[in-house]
């Protein structure tokens, strides 16, 4: 994942113009067939961006400008699409992609992605595998790869030993490899993904070790201030300054990733403590809604969301849906927002040849803003398909319905092996130096984006 930046915000796709105006995706939020139809159209629109299954292309990769992590995030959307709608037409490309990107330690660490492989990037693939296990997607045949659950466990088992107490009293660094730009950054999404995965593994397996790590990650984020007392989540902090100052920009996916983790913790413990925390996180997401319609507050209105950021609403939607499934009392707080946002999203999915292509902005009463891509399409899909929550029983556990095979020690061999990847060229180093400067400037300028 790349550092939050307003540079490069205008991609080629943003320059395309919305052609058709009168069509849109029709959506009746009270009719499940209508929701399924709408989701199917949005899913087809997302699928069109994927080329990895073509001969000569690589399964699990999206073409430029998309980074590797977003492809994992996209396949998580397809896993959930199948779960919510029963439409399995994308399952084959989903399994093919997940299998192809397993990489080292059976933990979603393909060597040729090492330059873009941060803890968050890895975790988005790990969370896709976790969703496959929770949704009872058939495991890969045993001679073709580990189970979905084992892949999620391996992701967790490779990340837990990276917990870094050299500075800041703990936490995960953003990057795994020191040659990558951003190695000194401790970002909220990396720690949030780890919290999310640990919480869901705890709910799924009941293994206390995962719960202990979830609590540890939560407490650390709170202590450093990545999470504020009133449950706002800031982007990250620099460990060369012992995490003493914060980049306070707020992204919807940071709130979402913690929301789902807290919901899983509540489900597994049913404690007042997690209920209070989950309620607080939900309240904190007020900042991402305008008249109950979701928007990416830090960049959307200014038109500066980069390619990564244009997908973030997909994850807040996904994790709101997950929260309502595992902590049903949150429906009172979340459902109206999901419905209103879905309606608004569908209304502006009116561009392109078929008049069903979605833009980024849902808040402009059906006017498509002409920003097209995987992220825009995925966000619209997620906010619609999560309305189908009454159609599904919710994530299974090992004791209640689970079929994915557990392997608690998956990925643990990573601890004893030094990492050796392709050597960096001078060009890469120069690039990294430049980017480090950019990162620093942006941390200093952090207050400029501050959202409270
Ligand atoms: C990268 O590595 C994977 C295996 O981990 C391989 O399947 C793929 O073809 C390689 N190449 C690219 C460009 O991803
Ligand atoms: C660095 O931060 C940690 C966590 O806040 C704190 O416990 C530690 O004392 C700090 N170290 C220094 C040298 O300031
Ligand atoms: C916990 O989550 C499951 C779905 O994963 C759901 O069926 C169950 O009702 C939830 N438990 C409580 C107490 O709400
Ligand atoms: C338009 O819809 C048709 C039929 O559903 C489909 O085959 C085609 O790919 C779509 N084209 C675009 C540009 O959406
Ligand atoms: C619980 O999870 C930890 C961490 O992955 C693992 O080392 C341990 O063996 C697991 N315990 C059981 C009983 O599965």
Short mmCIF file of C-alpha atoms and ligand atoms in Angstrom, two decimals:
data_model
loop_
_atom_site.label_atom_id
_atom_site.label_comp_id
_atom_site.label_asym_id
_atom_site.label_seq_id
_atom_site.Cartn_x
_atom_site.Cartn_y
_atom_site.Cartn_z
CA UNK A 1 0.00 0.00 0.00
CA UNK A 2 1.30 3.43 -0.73
CA UNK A 3 1.58 6.32 1.61
CA UNK A 4 -1.49 8.53 1.77
CA UNK A 5 -0.83 11.15 -0.79
CA UNK A 6 -2.67 13.63 -2.84
CA UNK A 7 -0.06 13.28 -5.56
CA UNK A 8 -1.16 11.13 -8.41
CA UNK A 9 -4.72 11.56 -7.35
CA UNK A 10 -5.81 12.28 -10.86
CA UNK A 11 -5.49 9.04 -12.72
CA UNK A 12 -6.36 8.51 -16.31
CA UNK A 13 -9.67 7.09 -15.20
CA UNK A 14 -10.67 10.30 -13.53
CA UNK A 15 -10.37 12.05 -16.82
CA UNK A 16 -12.87 9.83 -18.55
CA UNK A 17 -16.21 11.43 -18.78
CA UNK A 18 -19.50 10.04 -17.74
CA UNK A 19 -21.31 9.43 -20.99
CA UNK A 20 -24.76 8.16 -20.20
CA UNK A 21 -26.92 10.10 -17.80
CA UNK A 22 -30.37 8.65 -17.56
CA UNK A 23 -29.61 5.08 -16.57
CA UNK A 24 -28.40 3.92 -13.15
CA UNK A 25 -28.37 0.75 -11.11
CA UNK A 26 -31.89 0.23 -9.89
CA UNK A 27 -32.04 -0.66 -6.24
CA UNK A 28 -34.95 -1.27 -3.93
CA UNK A 29 -33.40 -1.70 -0.52
CA UNK A 30 -36.44 -3.59 0.75
CA UNK A 31 -36.42 -6.20 -2.01
CA UNK A 32 -33.74 -8.86 -1.82
CA UNK A 33 -34.04 -9.76 -5.51
CA UNK A 34 -33.49 -6.15 -6.42
CA UNK A 35 -30.43 -5.98 -4.15
CA UNK A 36 -29.01 -9.15 -5.71
CA UNK A 37 -29.54 -7.79 -9.20
CA UNK A 38 -27.90 -4.51 -8.32
CA UNK A 39 -24.95 -6.28 -6.71
CA UNK A 40 -24.58 -8.48 -9.77
CA UNK A 41 -24.28 -5.45 -12.02
CA UNK A 42 -21.73 -3.78 -9.75
CA UNK A 43 -19.77 -7.05 -9.49
CA UNK A 44 -19.68 -7.45 -13.27
CA UNK A 45 -18.41 -3.89 -13.52
CA UNK A 46 -15.61 -4.69 -11.08
CA UNK A 47 -14.69 -7.92 -12.77
CA UNK A 48 -14.09 -6.11 -16.05
CA UNK A 49 -11.01 -4.46 -14.57
CA UNK A 50 -9.38 -7.79 -13.76
CA UNK A 51 -7.08 -9.34 -16.34
CA UNK A 52 -5.10 -11.81 -14.22
CA UNK A 53 -6.92 -14.85 -15.57
CA UNK A 54 -6.03 -14.10 -19.16
CA UNK A 55 -3.42 -16.31 -20.84
CA UNK A 56 0.05 -14.88 -20.16
CA UNK A 57 -1.15 -12.68 -17.29
CA UNK A 58 -0.66 -13.48 -13.60
CA UNK A 59 -3.63 -14.57 -11.48
CA UNK A 60 -4.00 -12.28 -8.48
CA UNK A 61 -2.56 -9.20 -10.14
CA UNK A 62 -4.50 -6.18 -11.34
CA UNK A 63 -3.02 -4.09 -14.14
CA UNK A 64 -1.35 -0.75 -13.36
CA UNK A 65 -1.97 1.49 -11.48
CA UNK A 66 -3.35 -0.97 -8.94
CA UNK A 67 -1.07 -2.33 -6.26
CA UNK A 68 -1.00 -5.96 -5.30
CA UNK A 69 -2.90 -5.50 -2.05
CA UNK A 70 -5.99 -4.12 -3.76
CA UNK A 71 -6.32 -7.29 -5.78
CA UNK A 72 -6.49 -9.24 -2.51
CA UNK A 73 -9.07 -6.78 -1.24
CA UNK A 74 -11.04 -7.21 -4.45
CA UNK A 75 -11.10 -10.98 -4.11
CA UNK A 76 -12.35 -10.58 -0.55
CA UNK A 77 -15.24 -8.63 -2.11
CA UNK A 78 -15.87 -11.55 -4.49
CA UNK A 79 -15.76 -14.06 -1.62
CA UNK A 80 -18.42 -12.01 0.15
CA UNK A 81 -20.37 -11.47 -3.07
CA UNK A 82 -20.76 -15.22 -3.46
CA UNK A 83 -21.67 -15.58 0.21
CA UNK A 84 -24.36 -12.91 0.20
CA UNK A 85 -25.90 -13.61 -3.22
CA UNK A 86 -25.20 -17.29 -3.86
CA UNK A 87 -23.87 -16.36 -7.32
CA UNK A 88 -20.68 -18.41 -7.71
CA UNK A 89 -19.61 -17.23 -11.14
CA UNK A 90 -16.47 -15.56 -9.74
CA UNK A 91 -15.41 -18.35 -7.40
CA UNK A 92 -13.07 -19.95 -9.93
CA UNK A 93 -11.03 -16.78 -10.56
CA UNK A 94 -11.12 -16.07 -6.83
CA UNK A 95 -9.64 -19.43 -5.84
CA UNK A 96 -7.13 -19.28 -8.67
CA UNK A 97 -5.93 -15.83 -7.55
CA UNK A 98 -5.73 -16.65 -3.85
CA UNK A 99 -3.84 -19.85 -4.60
CA UNK A 100 -1.44 -18.16 -6.99
CA UNK A 101 -0.41 -15.45 -4.51
CA UNK A 102 0.30 -17.69 -1.51
CA UNK A 103 4.07 -17.26 -1.77
CA UNK A 104 6.58 -17.83 1.04
CA UNK A 105 5.64 -19.50 4.32
CA UNK A 106 2.18 -20.12 2.86
CA UNK A 107 1.44 -16.65 4.18
CA UNK A 108 0.78 -14.42 1.16
CA UNK A 109 4.37 -13.31 0.80
CA UNK A 110 5.23 -13.81 -2.87
CA UNK A 111 8.90 -12.87 -3.41
CA UNK A 112 8.21 -10.84 -6.51
CA UNK A 113 5.87 -8.55 -4.56
CA UNK A 114 8.44 -7.78 -1.86
CA UNK A 115 8.73 -4.15 -2.96
CA UNK A 116 5.09 -3.50 -2.22
CA UNK A 117 4.70 -5.98 0.59
CA UNK A 118 3.87 -4.16 3.82
CA UNK A 119 2.11 -5.77 6.75
CA UNK A 120 -1.14 -4.19 5.59
CA UNK A 121 -0.72 -5.45 2.03
CA UNK A 122 -0.12 -8.99 3.23
CA UNK A 123 -3.04 -8.77 5.65
CA UNK A 124 -5.56 -7.80 2.97
CA UNK A 125 -4.87 -11.16 1.33
CA UNK A 126 -4.90 -12.88 4.72
CA UNK A 127 -8.28 -11.34 5.54
CA UNK A 128 -9.64 -12.57 2.19
CA UNK A 129 -8.64 -16.10 3.21
CA UNK A 130 -10.23 -15.52 6.63
CA UNK A 131 -13.49 -14.52 4.95
CA UNK A 132 -13.34 -17.64 2.77
CA UNK A 133 -13.04 -19.76 5.94
CA UNK A 134 -15.81 -17.85 7.73
CA UNK A 135 -18.11 -18.10 4.73
CA UNK A 136 -17.51 -21.82 4.27
CA UNK A 137 -15.90 -21.61 0.90
CA UNK A 138 -14.54 -25.04 0.00
CA UNK A 139 -10.83 -25.35 0.88
CA UNK A 140 -8.31 -25.92 -1.89
CA UNK A 141 -7.67 -29.64 -2.46
CA UNK A 142 -5.00 -30.66 0.07
CA UNK A 143 -2.40 -31.30 -2.65
CA UNK A 144 -2.94 -27.81 -4.06
CA UNK A 145 -2.47 -25.59 -1.06
CA UNK A 146 -3.23 -24.94 2.59
CA UNK A 147 -6.74 -24.41 3.90
CA UNK A 148 -8.20 -20.89 4.01
CA UNK A 149 -8.00 -20.91 7.77
CA UNK A 150 -4.36 -22.01 7.68
CA UNK A 151 -3.55 -19.15 5.30
CA UNK A 152 -5.10 -16.68 7.73
CA UNK A 153 -3.26 -18.32 10.62
CA UNK A 154 0.02 -18.17 8.69
CA UNK A 155 -0.51 -14.47 8.02
CA UNK A 156 -1.03 -13.94 11.74
CA UNK A 157 1.91 -16.16 12.70
CA UNK A 158 4.30 -14.27 10.43
CA UNK A 159 3.14 -10.90 11.75
CA UNK A 160 3.08 -11.52 15.50
CA UNK A 161 6.91 -11.94 15.66
CA UNK A 162 7.26 -8.59 13.86
CA UNK A 163 5.80 -6.84 16.90
CA UNK A 164 8.54 -4.33 17.46
CA UNK A 165 9.50 -3.08 20.91
CA UNK A 166 12.71 -1.28 19.86
CA UNK A 167 10.74 1.96 19.93
CA UNK A 168 7.29 3.14 20.77
CA UNK A 169 6.67 0.41 23.32
CA UNK A 170 5.52 -2.03 20.61
CA UNK A 171 3.47 -2.09 17.46
CA UNK A 172 3.93 -3.28 13.91
CA UNK A 173 5.93 -1.27 11.48
CA UNK A 174 4.23 -0.55 8.19
CA UNK A 175 6.89 -2.29 6.13
CA UNK A 176 8.24 -5.79 6.58
CA UNK A 177 11.52 -5.22 4.73
CA UNK A 178 13.99 -2.51 5.64
CA UNK A 179 14.71 -1.73 1.98
CA UNK A 180 11.19 -0.45 1.51
CA UNK A 181 10.28 3.18 1.86
CA UNK A 182 8.18 3.69 4.98
CA UNK A 183 10.08 1.19 7.13
CA UNK A 184 10.05 3.67 10.01
CA UNK A 185 6.39 4.40 9.73
CA UNK A 186 3.98 2.68 12.09
CA UNK A 187 0.63 2.94 10.45
CA UNK A 188 -2.78 2.30 11.86
CA UNK A 189 -3.96 0.11 9.02
CA UNK A 190 -1.15 -2.43 9.54
CA UNK A 191 -1.88 -2.64 13.24
CA UNK A 192 -5.61 -2.53 12.59
CA UNK A 193 -5.46 -5.42 10.13
CA UNK A 194 -3.47 -7.43 12.67
CA UNK A 195 -6.10 -6.64 15.31
CA UNK A 196 -8.88 -7.60 12.89
CA UNK A 197 -7.27 -10.91 11.95
CA UNK A 198 -6.42 -11.81 15.55
CA UNK A 199 -9.96 -11.04 16.71
CA UNK A 200 -11.57 -13.09 13.96
CA UNK A 201 -9.18 -15.98 14.49
CA UNK A 202 -10.13 -15.88 18.15
CA UNK A 203 -13.84 -15.92 17.31
CA UNK A 204 -13.28 -18.75 14.84
CA UNK A 205 -10.99 -21.01 16.88
CA UNK A 206 -11.46 -19.92 20.49
CA UNK A 207 -7.67 -19.96 20.90
CA UNK A 208 -6.82 -17.44 23.65
CA UNK A 209 -3.46 -16.53 22.09
CA UNK A 210 -5.27 -14.64 19.34
CA UNK A 211 -7.39 -12.75 21.86
CA UNK A 212 -4.28 -11.77 23.82
CA UNK A 213 -2.69 -10.33 20.69
CA UNK A 214 -5.87 -8.52 19.71
CA UNK A 215 -5.96 -6.83 23.11
CA UNK A 216 -2.27 -6.05 22.93
CA UNK A 217 -2.58 -4.36 19.53
CA UNK A 218 -5.65 -2.43 20.67
CA UNK A 219 -3.98 -1.21 23.85
CA UNK A 220 -0.85 -0.15 22.05
CA UNK A 221 -2.72 1.85 19.43
CA UNK A 222 -4.65 3.55 22.20
CA UNK A 223 -1.49 4.28 24.24
CA UNK A 224 0.38 5.80 21.30
CA UNK A 225 -2.69 7.77 20.24
CA UNK A 226 -3.30 6.16 16.86
CA UNK A 227 -6.75 5.66 18.31
CA UNK A 228 -8.10 8.63 20.22
CA UNK A 229 -10.13 8.46 23.40
CA UNK A 230 -13.28 9.07 21.37
CA UNK A 231 -12.40 6.37 18.83
CA UNK A 232 -11.05 8.35 15.95
CA UNK A 233 -8.28 6.58 14.07
CA UNK A 234 -5.31 8.52 12.76
CA UNK A 235 -3.07 7.42 9.92
CA UNK A 236 0.23 6.67 11.62
CA UNK A 237 3.38 7.77 13.38
CA UNK A 238 7.16 7.79 12.93
CA UNK A 239 9.19 5.41 15.09
CA UNK A 240 12.38 7.45 14.68
CA UNK A 241 10.64 9.97 16.93
CA UNK A 242 9.48 7.19 19.23
CA UNK A 243 5.95 7.64 17.93
CA UNK A 244 5.63 10.96 19.71
CA UNK A 245 3.75 12.77 16.94
CA UNK A 246 0.87 11.68 14.78
CA UNK A 247 -0.21 12.05 11.21
CA UNK A 248 -3.83 12.74 12.09
CA UNK A 249 -5.52 12.17 8.78
CA UNK A 250 -8.55 9.90 9.08
CA UNK A 251 -9.50 7.16 6.64
CA UNK A 252 -12.73 5.22 6.65
CA UNK A 253 -11.03 1.84 6.41
CA UNK A 254 -9.12 2.38 9.64
CA UNK A 255 -12.38 2.82 11.51
CA UNK A 256 -13.86 -0.15 9.66
CA UNK A 257 -11.04 -2.59 10.27
CA UNK A 258 -11.26 -1.96 14.01
CA UNK A 259 -15.06 -2.04 13.98
CA UNK A 260 -15.13 -5.60 12.64
CA UNK A 261 -12.40 -6.72 15.02
CA UNK A 262 -14.21 -5.24 18.01
CA UNK A 263 -17.45 -6.87 16.82
CA UNK A 264 -15.71 -10.25 16.67
CA UNK A 265 -14.30 -9.68 20.17
CA UNK A 266 -17.74 -8.77 21.45
CA UNK A 267 -19.23 -11.86 19.83
CA UNK A 268 -16.64 -14.15 21.39
CA UNK A 269 -16.74 -12.56 24.85
CA UNK A 270 -20.12 -10.82 24.98
CA UNK A 271 -18.49 -8.47 27.44
CA UNK A 272 -19.68 -4.96 28.31
CA UNK A 273 -16.15 -3.77 27.65
CA UNK A 274 -16.20 -4.72 23.97
CA UNK A 275 -19.74 -3.52 23.61
CA UNK A 276 -18.68 -0.09 24.80
CA UNK A 277 -15.68 -0.08 22.48
CA UNK A 278 -17.68 -1.18 19.47
CA UNK A 279 -20.36 1.40 20.15
CA UNK A 280 -17.64 4.04 20.43
CA UNK A 281 -16.07 3.09 17.10
CA UNK A 282 -19.43 3.25 15.39
CA UNK A 283 -20.06 6.69 16.88
CA UNK A 284 -16.61 7.75 15.71
CA UNK A 285 -17.55 6.99 12.11
CA UNK A 286 -19.96 9.95 12.13
CA UNK A 287 -17.16 11.84 10.45
CA UNK A 288 -17.54 9.67 7.32
CA UNK A 289 -21.25 10.30 6.80
CA UNK A 290 -23.22 13.22 5.48
CA UNK A 291 -26.99 12.79 5.80
CA UNK A 292 -26.30 9.08 6.28
CA UNK A 293 -24.36 8.81 3.03
CA UNK A 294 -20.80 7.58 3.33
CA UNK A 295 -17.93 9.65 1.99
CA UNK A 296 -14.14 9.65 2.26
CA UNK A 297 -13.82 12.81 4.27
CA UNK A 298 -10.10 13.43 3.80
CA UNK A 299 -10.08 13.57 0.03
CA UNK A 300 -13.38 13.00 -1.69
CA UNK A 301 -14.80 16.47 -1.88
CA UNK A 302 -11.46 17.93 -2.87
CA UNK A 303 -11.14 15.29 -5.59
CA UNK A 304 -7.74 14.23 -4.31
CA UNK A 305 -8.32 10.58 -3.43
CA UNK A 306 -5.57 8.40 -4.91
CA UNK A 307 -6.13 4.97 -6.40
CA UNK A 308 -5.87 3.19 -3.03
CA UNK A 309 -8.10 5.65 -1.23
CA UNK A 310 -10.87 5.33 -3.79
CA UNK A 311 -11.46 1.80 -2.51
CA UNK A 312 -11.61 2.58 1.21
CA UNK A 313 -15.40 2.94 1.48
CA UNK A 314 -15.62 -0.66 0.26
CA UNK A 315 -13.95 -1.83 3.47
CA UNK A 316 -15.93 0.35 5.84
CA UNK A 317 -19.07 -1.06 4.17
CA UNK A 318 -17.74 -4.63 4.36
CA UNK A 319 -16.93 -4.33 8.03
CA UNK A 320 -20.17 -2.59 8.92
CA UNK A 321 -21.89 -5.60 7.39
CA UNK A 322 -19.68 -8.01 9.32
CA UNK A 323 -20.40 -6.12 12.54
CA UNK A 324 -24.15 -6.37 12.03
CA UNK A 325 -23.84 -10.13 11.45
CA UNK A 326 -21.83 -10.92 14.56
CA UNK A 327 -23.16 -8.21 16.87
CA UNK A 328 -26.82 -7.96 15.83
CA UNK A 329 -27.56 -5.10 18.23
CA UNK A 330 -25.41 -2.84 16.03
CA UNK A 331 -28.09 -2.90 13.33
CA UNK A 332 -29.88 -0.09 15.12
CA UNK A 333 -26.77 2.01 14.67
CA UNK A 334 -25.63 0.87 11.24
CA UNK A 335 -28.42 -0.33 9.01
CA UNK A 336 -29.99 3.00 8.08
CA UNK A 337 -26.59 4.31 7.07
CA UNK A 338 -25.89 1.24 4.97
CA UNK A 339 -29.25 1.51 3.25
CA UNK A 340 -29.07 5.22 2.60
CA UNK A 341 -25.50 4.92 1.32
CA UNK A 342 -26.38 1.99 -0.94
CA UNK A 343 -29.27 3.89 -2.42
CA UNK A 344 -27.08 6.90 -3.05
CA UNK A 345 -24.31 4.79 -4.53
CA UNK A 346 -26.67 2.96 -6.89
CA UNK A 347 -28.17 6.18 -8.12
CA UNK A 348 -24.88 7.51 -9.43
CA UNK A 349 -23.86 4.20 -11.07
CA UNK A 350 -25.06 5.60 -14.38
CA UNK A 351 -21.99 6.12 -16.55
CA UNK A 352 -20.36 4.08 -19.30
CA UNK A 353 -21.85 2.20 -22.26
CA UNK A 354 -24.46 0.41 -20.19
CA UNK A 355 -25.25 3.31 -17.93
CA UNK A 356 -24.25 1.31 -14.86
CA UNK A 357 -20.65 2.31 -14.18
CA UNK A 358 -20.09 3.76 -10.72
CA UNK A 359 -18.16 6.86 -9.81
CA UNK A 360 -16.56 7.72 -6.50
CA UNK A 361 -18.91 10.30 -4.99
CA UNK A 362 -22.24 9.17 -3.61
CA UNK A 363 -23.19 12.45 -1.97
CA UNK A 364 -24.16 14.41 -5.06
CA UNK A 365 -27.71 13.18 -5.59
CA UNK A 366 -27.07 10.76 -8.41
CA UNK A 367 -24.52 12.83 -10.29
CA UNK A 368 -21.62 10.61 -11.37
CA UNK A 369 -18.29 12.34 -10.79
CA UNK A 370 -16.49 10.52 -13.60
CA UNK A 371 -13.94 8.78 -11.41
CA UNK A 372 -13.90 5.12 -12.46
CA UNK A 373 -11.96 2.10 -11.36
CA UNK A 374 -11.75 -1.02 -9.23
CA UNK A 375 -12.11 0.94 -6.00
CA UNK A 376 -15.19 2.87 -7.08
CA UNK A 377 -16.82 -0.30 -8.36
CA UNK A 378 -15.87 -2.33 -5.27
CA UNK A 379 -17.21 0.29 -2.86
CA UNK A 380 -20.59 0.38 -4.64
CA UNK A 381 -20.69 -3.42 -4.70
CA UNK A 382 -19.88 -3.77 -1.01
CA UNK A 383 -22.35 -1.21 0.22
CA UNK A 384 -25.11 -2.95 -1.75
CA UNK A 385 -24.29 -6.60 -1.09
CA UNK A 386 -23.99 -6.09 2.65
CA UNK A 387 -27.71 -5.24 2.69
CA UNK A 388 -28.28 -8.97 2.18
CA UNK A 389 -27.33 -9.72 5.76
CA UNK A 390 -30.65 -11.38 6.50
CA UNK A 391 -29.95 -13.92 3.76
CA UNK A 392 -26.91 -15.45 5.48
CA UNK A 393 -26.26 -17.08 8.84
CA UNK A 394 -23.02 -15.15 9.49
CA UNK A 395 -19.45 -16.35 9.87
CA UNK A 396 -18.99 -19.90 11.09
CA UNK A 397 -16.59 -21.03 13.78
CA UNK A 398 -14.62 -24.21 14.31
CA UNK A 399 -17.30 -25.43 16.73
CA UNK A 400 -20.30 -24.21 14.76
CA UNK A 401 -20.31 -25.15 11.10
CA UNK A 402 -16.69 -24.47 10.12
CA UNK A 403 -15.14 -26.71 7.44
CA UNK A 404 -11.71 -25.12 6.93
CA UNK A 405 -8.89 -27.08 8.48
CA UNK A 406 -6.97 -25.46 11.33
CA UNK A 407 -3.17 -25.35 11.39
CA UNK A 408 -2.14 -23.29 14.44
CA UNK A 409 1.56 -23.48 13.54
CA UNK A 410 1.14 -22.42 9.89
CA UNK A 411 3.78 -19.90 8.87
CA UNK A 412 5.73 -20.12 12.11
CA UNK A 413 8.87 -21.35 10.31
CA UNK A 414 9.26 -17.75 9.09
CA UNK A 415 10.63 -16.72 12.49
CA UNK A 416 13.84 -18.66 12.21
CA UNK A 417 14.69 -17.78 8.64
CA UNK A 418 16.43 -14.60 7.59
CA UNK A 419 14.69 -12.83 4.74
CA UNK A 420 16.64 -12.67 1.53
CA UNK A 421 15.10 -10.92 -1.39
CA UNK A 422 16.34 -9.41 -4.60
CA UNK A 423 19.02 -6.80 -3.99
CA UNK A 424 18.03 -3.20 -4.42
CA UNK A 425 19.36 -1.22 -7.31
CA UNK A 426 20.65 2.32 -7.02
CA UNK A 427 17.56 3.51 -8.84
CA UNK A 428 15.32 1.95 -6.19
CA UNK A 429 17.37 3.55 -3.45
CA UNK A 430 17.16 6.97 -5.02
CA UNK A 431 13.44 6.50 -5.41
CA UNK A 432 13.10 5.43 -1.80
CA UNK A 433 15.07 8.47 -0.65
CA UNK A 434 12.80 10.75 -2.58
CA UNK A 435 9.72 9.07 -1.23
CA UNK A 436 11.03 9.20 2.32
CA UNK A 437 11.32 12.96 1.94
CA UNK A 438 7.78 13.11 0.68
CA UNK A 439 6.61 11.01 3.61
CA UNK A 440 8.35 13.33 6.05
CA UNK A 441 6.90 16.44 4.51
CA UNK A 442 3.50 14.91 4.70
CA UNK A 443 3.87 13.97 8.33
CA UNK A 444 4.88 17.53 9.08
CA UNK A 445 1.96 18.76 7.04
CA UNK A 446 -0.30 16.25 8.73
CA UNK A 447 -2.24 18.89 10.62
CA UNK A 448 -3.34 20.37 7.34
CA UNK A 449 -5.47 17.31 6.68
CA UNK A 450 -6.51 16.92 10.23
CA UNK A 451 -10.09 15.91 10.66
CA UNK A 452 -11.64 15.82 14.06
C1 LIG B 1 5.38 -13.92 -9.06
O1 LIG B 1 5.42 -15.05 -8.22
C2 LIG B 1 4.30 -15.91 -8.33
C3 LIG B 1 4.47 -17.03 -7.35
O2 LIG B 1 4.65 -16.59 -6.05
C4 LIG B 1 4.19 -16.41 -9.74
O3 LIG B 1 3.09 -17.22 -9.86
C5 LIG B 1 4.11 -15.25 -10.71
O4 LIG B 1 4.04 -15.72 -12.02
C6 LIG B 1 5.30 -14.34 -10.52
N1 LIG B 1 5.31 -13.21 -11.45
C7 LIG B 1 4.56 -12.10 -11.36
C8 LIG B 1 4.79 -11.06 -12.40
O5 LIG B 1 3.74 -11.91 -10.49
C1 LIG B 2 9.15 5.65 23.80
O1 LIG B 2 7.75 5.46 23.86
C2 LIG B 2 7.35 4.44 24.74
C3 LIG B 2 5.84 4.25 24.56
O2 LIG B 2 5.16 5.46 24.70
C4 LIG B 2 7.74 4.82 26.16
O3 LIG B 2 7.35 3.80 27.05
C5 LIG B 2 9.23 5.01 26.21
O4 LIG B 2 9.61 5.45 27.50
C6 LIG B 2 9.69 6.04 25.18
N1 LIG B 2 11.14 6.08 25.14
C7 LIG B 2 11.82 7.22 25.16
C8 LIG B 2 13.31 7.10 25.08
O5 LIG B 2 11.27 8.32 25.22
C1 LIG B 3 -22.12 -14.38 17.07
O1 LIG B 3 -21.97 -14.43 15.66
C2 LIG B 3 -22.73 -15.45 15.03
C3 LIG B 3 -22.40 -15.39 13.58
O2 LIG B 3 -21.02 -15.57 13.41
C4 LIG B 3 -24.20 -15.22 15.29
O3 LIG B 3 -24.95 -16.28 14.72
C5 LIG B 3 -24.45 -15.19 16.77
O4 LIG B 3 -25.80 -14.90 17.02
C6 LIG B 3 -23.58 -14.11 17.41
N1 LIG B 3 -23.73 -14.16 18.86
C7 LIG B 3 -24.44 -13.26 19.53
C8 LIG B 3 -24.49 -13.46 21.00
O5 LIG B 3 -25.02 -12.34 19.01
C1 LIG B 4 -23.12 -4.18 -21.17
O1 LIG B 4 -23.99 -5.23 -20.85
C2 LIG B 4 -23.79 -6.41 -21.60
C3 LIG B 4 -24.91 -7.37 -21.29
O2 LIG B 4 -25.21 -7.39 -19.92
C4 LIG B 4 -22.42 -6.95 -21.32
O3 LIG B 4 -22.17 -8.13 -22.05
C5 LIG B 4 -21.38 -5.91 -21.64
O4 LIG B 4 -20.10 -6.36 -21.24
C6 LIG B 4 -21.68 -4.61 -20.93
N1 LIG B 4 -20.76 -3.58 -21.36
C7 LIG B 4 -20.37 -2.60 -20.56
C8 LIG B 4 -19.42 -1.64 -21.19
O5 LIG B 4 -20.73 -2.49 -19.42
C1 LIG B 5 -3.05 -21.19 19.67
O1 LIG B 5 -2.43 -20.29 18.75
C2 LIG B 5 -1.04 -20.16 18.94
C3 LIG B 5 -0.53 -19.04 18.04
O2 LIG B 5 -0.72 -19.34 16.71
C4 LIG B 5 -0.37 -21.50 18.69
O3 LIG B 5 1.03 -21.40 18.92
C5 LIG B 5 -0.97 -22.55 19.63
O4 LIG B 5 -0.44 -23.82 19.32
C6 LIG B 5 -2.48 -22.57 19.48
N1 LIG B 5 -3.04 -23.46 20.50
C7 LIG B 5 -3.88 -24.42 20.19
C8 LIG B 5 -4.39 -25.23 21.35
O5 LIG B 5 -4.25 -24.66 19.05
#
